[in-house]
mmCIF file of C-alpha atoms in Angstrom:
data_model
loop_
_atom_site.group_PDB
_atom_site.id
_atom_site.type_symbol
_atom_site.label_atom_id
_atom_site.label_comp_id
_atom_site.label_asym_id
_atom_site.label_seq_id
_atom_site.Cartn_x
_atom_site.Cartn_y
_atom_site.Cartn_z
ATOM 1 C CA MET C 1 127.095 33.940 26.681
ATOM 2 C CA VAL C 2 126.665 36.735 29.234
ATOM 3 C CA LEU C 3 127.141 36.296 33.008
ATOM 4 C CA ASN C 4 126.174 38.994 35.451
ATOM 5 C CA ASP C 5 125.720 39.836 39.105
ATOM 6 C CA GLY C 6 124.260 43.268 39.769
ATOM 7 C CA GLU C 7 126.380 45.885 38.001
ATOM 8 C CA ILE C 8 129.175 43.419 37.125
ATOM 9 C CA THR C 9 128.964 41.586 33.793
ATOM 10 C CA LEU C 10 131.141 39.081 31.937
ATOM 11 C CA ARG C 11 130.553 38.938 28.189
ATOM 12 C CA PRO C 12 132.521 37.923 25.081
ATOM 13 C CA VAL C 13 135.355 40.195 23.970
ATOM 14 C CA LYS C 14 134.344 42.037 20.782
ATOM 15 C CA MET C 15 136.201 43.700 17.940
ATOM 16 C CA ARG C 16 134.271 46.898 18.609
ATOM 17 C CA ASP C 17 135.734 47.020 22.137
ATOM 18 C CA GLN C 18 139.064 48.074 20.656
ATOM 19 C CA ARG C 19 138.858 51.796 21.405
ATOM 20 C CA MET C 20 137.720 51.375 25.002
ATOM 21 C CA TRP C 21 140.058 48.410 25.614
ATOM 22 C CA ARG C 22 143.038 50.424 24.398
ATOM 23 C CA GLU C 23 142.044 53.468 26.450
ATOM 24 C CA VAL C 24 141.689 51.451 29.675
ATOM 25 C CA ASN C 25 144.906 49.548 28.988
ATOM 26 C CA ARG C 26 146.836 52.738 28.213
ATOM 27 C CA ARG C 27 145.604 54.508 31.339
ATOM 28 C CA ASN C 28 146.611 51.523 33.478
ATOM 29 C CA ARG C 29 149.968 50.838 31.812
ATOM 30 C CA GLU C 30 152.116 51.305 34.923
ATOM 31 C CA TRP C 31 149.541 49.562 37.150
ATOM 32 C CA LEU C 32 149.504 46.461 34.909
ATOM 33 C CA ARG C 33 153.082 46.292 33.600
ATOM 34 C CA PRO C 34 154.658 44.326 36.512
ATOM 35 C CA TRP C 35 152.089 41.527 36.108
ATOM 36 C CA GLU C 36 151.695 41.235 32.339
ATOM 37 C CA ALA C 37 153.046 38.352 30.284
ATOM 38 C CA THR C 38 155.956 39.207 27.994
ATOM 39 C CA VAL C 39 157.650 37.375 25.132
ATOM 40 C CA PRO C 40 160.998 35.757 26.084
ATOM 41 C CA PRO C 41 164.061 36.516 23.954
ATOM 42 C CA PRO C 42 164.353 34.263 20.891
ATOM 43 C CA ALA C 43 166.925 31.515 20.599
ATOM 44 C CA PRO C 44 170.041 32.493 18.606
ATOM 45 C CA GLY C 45 168.973 32.807 15.003
ATOM 46 C CA GLY C 46 165.338 32.260 15.885
ATOM 47 C CA PRO C 47 162.433 34.519 14.873
ATOM 48 C CA VAL C 48 161.629 37.567 16.968
ATOM 49 C CA ALA C 49 158.083 37.310 18.309
ATOM 50 C CA GLN C 50 155.937 40.436 18.322
ATOM 51 C CA ARG C 51 153.076 41.324 20.640
ATOM 52 C CA PRO C 52 149.784 40.816 18.789
ATOM 53 C CA THR C 53 147.606 43.703 17.745
ATOM 54 C CA TYR C 54 144.177 44.020 19.354
ATOM 55 C CA ARG C 55 142.487 42.480 16.317
ATOM 56 C CA GLN C 56 144.972 39.597 16.257
ATOM 57 C CA MET C 57 144.340 39.023 19.967
ATOM 58 C CA VAL C 58 140.567 38.872 19.493
ATOM 59 C CA ARG C 59 140.875 36.513 16.511
ATOM 60 C CA HIS C 60 143.135 34.219 18.578
ATOM 61 C CA LEU C 61 140.735 34.275 21.537
ATOM 62 C CA ARG C 62 137.791 33.428 19.287
ATOM 63 C CA SER C 63 139.691 30.604 17.602
ATOM 64 C CA GLU C 64 140.705 29.082 20.952
ATOM 65 C CA ALA C 65 137.162 29.459 22.272
ATOM 66 C CA ALA C 66 135.748 27.693 19.207
ATOM 67 C CA ALA C 67 138.216 24.843 19.811
ATOM 68 C CA GLY C 68 137.050 24.497 23.424
ATOM 69 C CA ARG C 69 140.403 25.514 24.893
ATOM 70 C CA MET C 70 139.515 28.971 26.214
ATOM 71 C CA LEU C 71 136.701 31.167 27.544
ATOM 72 C CA PRO C 72 137.576 34.865 27.006
ATOM 73 C CA PHE C 73 135.481 37.542 28.709
ATOM 74 C CA ALA C 74 135.383 41.318 28.846
ATOM 75 C CA ILE C 75 134.499 42.649 32.314
ATOM 76 C CA GLU C 76 131.949 45.454 32.542
ATOM 77 C CA TYR C 77 131.122 47.497 35.626
ATOM 78 C CA GLU C 78 128.164 49.867 35.548
ATOM 79 C CA GLY C 79 127.964 49.353 31.789
ATOM 80 C CA ARG C 80 131.572 50.174 30.868
ATOM 81 C CA LEU C 81 134.517 47.953 30.059
ATOM 82 C CA VAL C 82 136.934 47.791 33.005
ATOM 83 C CA GLY C 83 139.017 44.676 32.408
ATOM 84 C CA GLN C 84 139.403 41.219 31.015
ATOM 85 C CA LEU C 85 139.148 37.659 32.367
ATOM 86 C CA THR C 86 140.183 34.551 30.467
ATOM 87 C CA VAL C 87 139.739 30.907 31.350
ATOM 88 C CA ALA C 88 142.612 29.327 29.413
ATOM 89 C CA GLY C 89 144.454 26.030 29.151
ATOM 90 C CA ILE C 90 141.192 24.105 29.258
ATOM 91 C CA THR C 91 141.945 20.386 29.321
ATOM 92 C CA TRP C 92 139.376 17.617 29.103
ATOM 93 C CA GLY C 93 139.657 13.866 29.551
ATOM 94 C CA SER C 94 140.766 12.721 32.989
ATOM 95 C CA MET C 95 141.746 16.258 34.046
ATOM 96 C CA CYS C 96 138.829 18.596 33.204
ATOM 97 C CA SER C 97 140.633 21.722 34.363
ATOM 98 C CA GLY C 98 141.546 25.239 33.334
ATOM 99 C CA HIS C 99 143.275 28.310 34.701
ATOM 100 C CA ILE C 100 142.073 31.879 35.062
ATOM 101 C CA GLY C 101 143.965 35.080 34.298
ATOM 102 C CA TYR C 102 142.604 38.591 34.718
ATOM 103 C CA TRP C 103 143.275 42.304 34.895
ATOM 104 C CA VAL C 104 141.129 45.234 36.001
ATOM 105 C CA ASP C 105 141.095 49.019 35.773
ATOM 106 C CA GLN C 106 142.769 50.543 38.835
ATOM 107 C CA ASP C 107 139.860 52.999 39.087
ATOM 108 C CA VAL C 108 137.503 50.206 40.188
ATOM 109 C CA ALA C 109 139.961 48.130 42.219
ATOM 110 C CA GLY C 110 138.737 47.420 45.747
ATOM 111 C CA ARG C 111 135.025 47.492 44.840
ATOM 112 C CA GLY C 112 134.596 43.720 44.635
ATOM 113 C CA VAL C 113 134.576 43.722 40.829
ATOM 114 C CA MET C 114 137.308 41.137 40.336
ATOM 115 C CA PRO C 115 136.275 38.650 43.058
ATOM 116 C CA THR C 116 132.739 38.764 41.671
ATOM 117 C CA ALA C 117 133.986 38.286 38.097
ATOM 118 C CA VAL C 118 136.148 35.318 39.120
ATOM 119 C CA ALA C 119 133.246 33.777 41.072
ATOM 120 C CA LEU C 120 130.940 34.151 38.061
ATOM 121 C CA ALA C 121 133.497 32.496 35.781
ATOM 122 C CA VAL C 122 134.226 29.641 38.201
ATOM 123 C CA ASP C 123 130.535 28.860 38.690
ATOM 124 C CA HIS C 124 130.044 28.834 34.915
ATOM 125 C CA CYS C 125 133.025 26.500 34.476
ATOM 126 C CA PHE C 126 131.866 24.074 37.158
ATOM 127 C CA ARG C 127 128.109 24.133 36.561
ATOM 128 C CA ARG C 128 127.726 24.664 32.809
ATOM 129 C CA VAL C 129 131.009 23.817 31.115
ATOM 130 C CA GLY C 130 131.773 20.715 33.191
ATOM 131 C CA LEU C 131 135.262 21.490 34.483
ATOM 132 C CA HIS C 132 136.371 20.006 37.791
ATOM 133 C CA ARG C 133 139.352 22.169 38.805
ATOM 134 C CA ILE C 134 140.331 25.817 38.316
ATOM 135 C CA GLU C 135 143.797 27.239 38.981
ATOM 136 C CA VAL C 136 144.992 30.825 39.313
ATOM 137 C CA CYS C 137 148.745 31.459 39.043
ATOM 138 C CA ILE C 138 149.973 34.669 40.712
ATOM 139 C CA ARG C 139 153.354 36.252 41.336
ATOM 140 C CA PRO C 140 154.108 36.267 45.088
ATOM 141 C CA GLU C 141 154.643 40.039 44.919
ATOM 142 C CA ASN C 142 151.157 40.701 43.520
ATOM 143 C CA GLY C 143 149.298 41.376 46.756
ATOM 144 C CA PRO C 144 146.038 42.702 45.229
ATOM 145 C CA SER C 145 145.651 39.672 42.965
ATOM 146 C CA ARG C 146 146.419 37.260 45.796
ATOM 147 C CA ARG C 147 143.758 38.935 47.929
ATOM 148 C CA VAL C 148 141.176 38.270 45.211
ATOM 149 C CA VAL C 149 141.611 34.493 45.350
ATOM 150 C CA GLU C 150 142.136 34.416 49.116
ATOM 151 C CA LYS C 151 138.820 36.229 49.639
ATOM 152 C CA LEU C 152 137.159 33.575 47.485
ATOM 153 C CA GLY C 153 138.683 30.687 49.422
ATOM 154 C CA PHE C 154 141.077 29.290 46.817
ATOM 155 C CA ARG C 155 143.707 26.975 48.308
ATOM 156 C CA GLU C 156 147.375 27.919 47.991
ATOM 157 C CA GLU C 157 149.128 24.794 46.682
ATOM 158 C CA GLY C 158 152.744 25.863 46.385
ATOM 159 C CA LEU C 159 155.336 27.685 44.305
ATOM 160 C CA ARG C 160 156.259 27.060 40.663
ATOM 161 C CA PRO C 161 159.755 28.538 40.198
ATOM 162 C CA ARG C 162 160.337 30.635 37.066
ATOM 163 C CA TYR C 163 156.939 29.564 35.790
ATOM 164 C CA LEU C 164 155.970 32.381 33.382
ATOM 165 C CA HIS C 165 157.762 35.149 31.489
ATOM 166 C CA ILE C 166 156.392 38.323 33.099
ATOM 167 C CA ASP C 167 157.649 41.895 32.818
ATOM 168 C CA GLY C 168 160.794 40.838 30.960
ATOM 169 C CA ALA C 169 161.968 37.837 33.016
ATOM 170 C CA TRP C 170 161.010 34.332 34.144
ATOM 171 C CA ARG C 171 159.044 34.782 37.366
ATOM 172 C CA ASP C 172 158.010 32.505 40.223
ATOM 173 C CA HIS C 173 154.277 31.993 40.685
ATOM 174 C CA LEU C 174 152.114 30.802 43.553
ATOM 175 C CA ILE C 175 149.448 28.311 42.558
ATOM 176 C CA TYR C 176 145.925 28.669 43.925
ATOM 177 C CA ALA C 177 143.255 26.090 43.120
ATOM 178 C CA LEU C 178 139.634 25.177 43.684
ATOM 179 C CA THR C 179 137.652 22.061 42.775
ATOM 180 C CA ALA C 180 133.933 21.693 42.173
ATOM 181 C CA GLU C 181 133.447 19.672 45.361
ATOM 182 C CA GLU C 182 134.687 22.601 47.458
ATOM 183 C CA VAL C 183 131.868 24.908 46.357
ATOM 184 C CA PRO C 184 128.756 22.698 46.063
ATOM 185 C CA ASP C 185 126.472 25.719 46.470
ATOM 186 C CA GLY C 186 128.466 27.925 44.108
ATOM 187 C CA LEU C 187 131.401 30.275 44.559
ATOM 188 C CA LEU C 188 129.341 33.404 43.925
ATOM 189 C CA ARG C 189 126.979 32.470 46.746
ATOM 190 C CA ARG C 190 129.915 31.889 49.103
ATOM 191 C CA TRP C 191 131.446 35.235 48.078
ATOM 192 C CA HIS C 192 128.177 37.081 48.735
ATOM 193 C CA GLN C 193 127.893 35.495 52.155
ATOM 194 C CA ALA C 194 131.499 36.404 53.030
ATOM 195 C CA ARG C 195 131.328 40.065 51.961
ATOM 196 C CA PRO C 196 130.911 42.628 54.763
ATOM 197 C CA GLY C 197 127.525 44.299 54.752
ATOM 198 C CA THR C 198 125.788 41.690 52.597
ATOM 199 C CA PRO C 199 123.019 39.342 53.731
ATOM 200 C CA ARG C 200 124.145 35.957 55.037
ATOM 201 C CA GLU C 201 121.407 34.146 53.112
ATOM 202 C CA ILE C 202 121.273 34.591 49.355
ATOM 203 C CA LYS C 203 117.942 33.634 47.791
#
């Protein structure tokens, strides 16, 4: 499945993206490092976990997607790969929820790429997939990422202490959430209407 809005596209992550994915990730290493998940130290005598290779990552994403637990996307801007967005932790039954994680090339930060990508993914989850609630978990120190969800109108619901292992330690995270009832006309439409310099009515 491919989702797009103008020059911003979400599409499945592919094995052949490896060269470009590695180049973008390498160039943004210092920009991304404080916010990236890390593997906690093993228990005494336990196995030492290793970061997956690119191919292992893609195989895992595909397996989780096939099981209905994840929606992994590459983000393209003007036809080139600039980041990644994943809807993970998808739960059905009485919950029907998931959470979104993302990263983007610093070169395109501030151009509306990530809010648009998140809005595309949320609309797909609510309108096509059938989820009811989407969460985004963000370190309090990550101002740029917090601005993404605040621009889109996600609610801040509170703090989860030492929630995820990030950059070598257990870190607190703020929880932002949105339910389908809060965006009956779509999140992308609301984002377009809120952006400076864009028409108030989207046809």
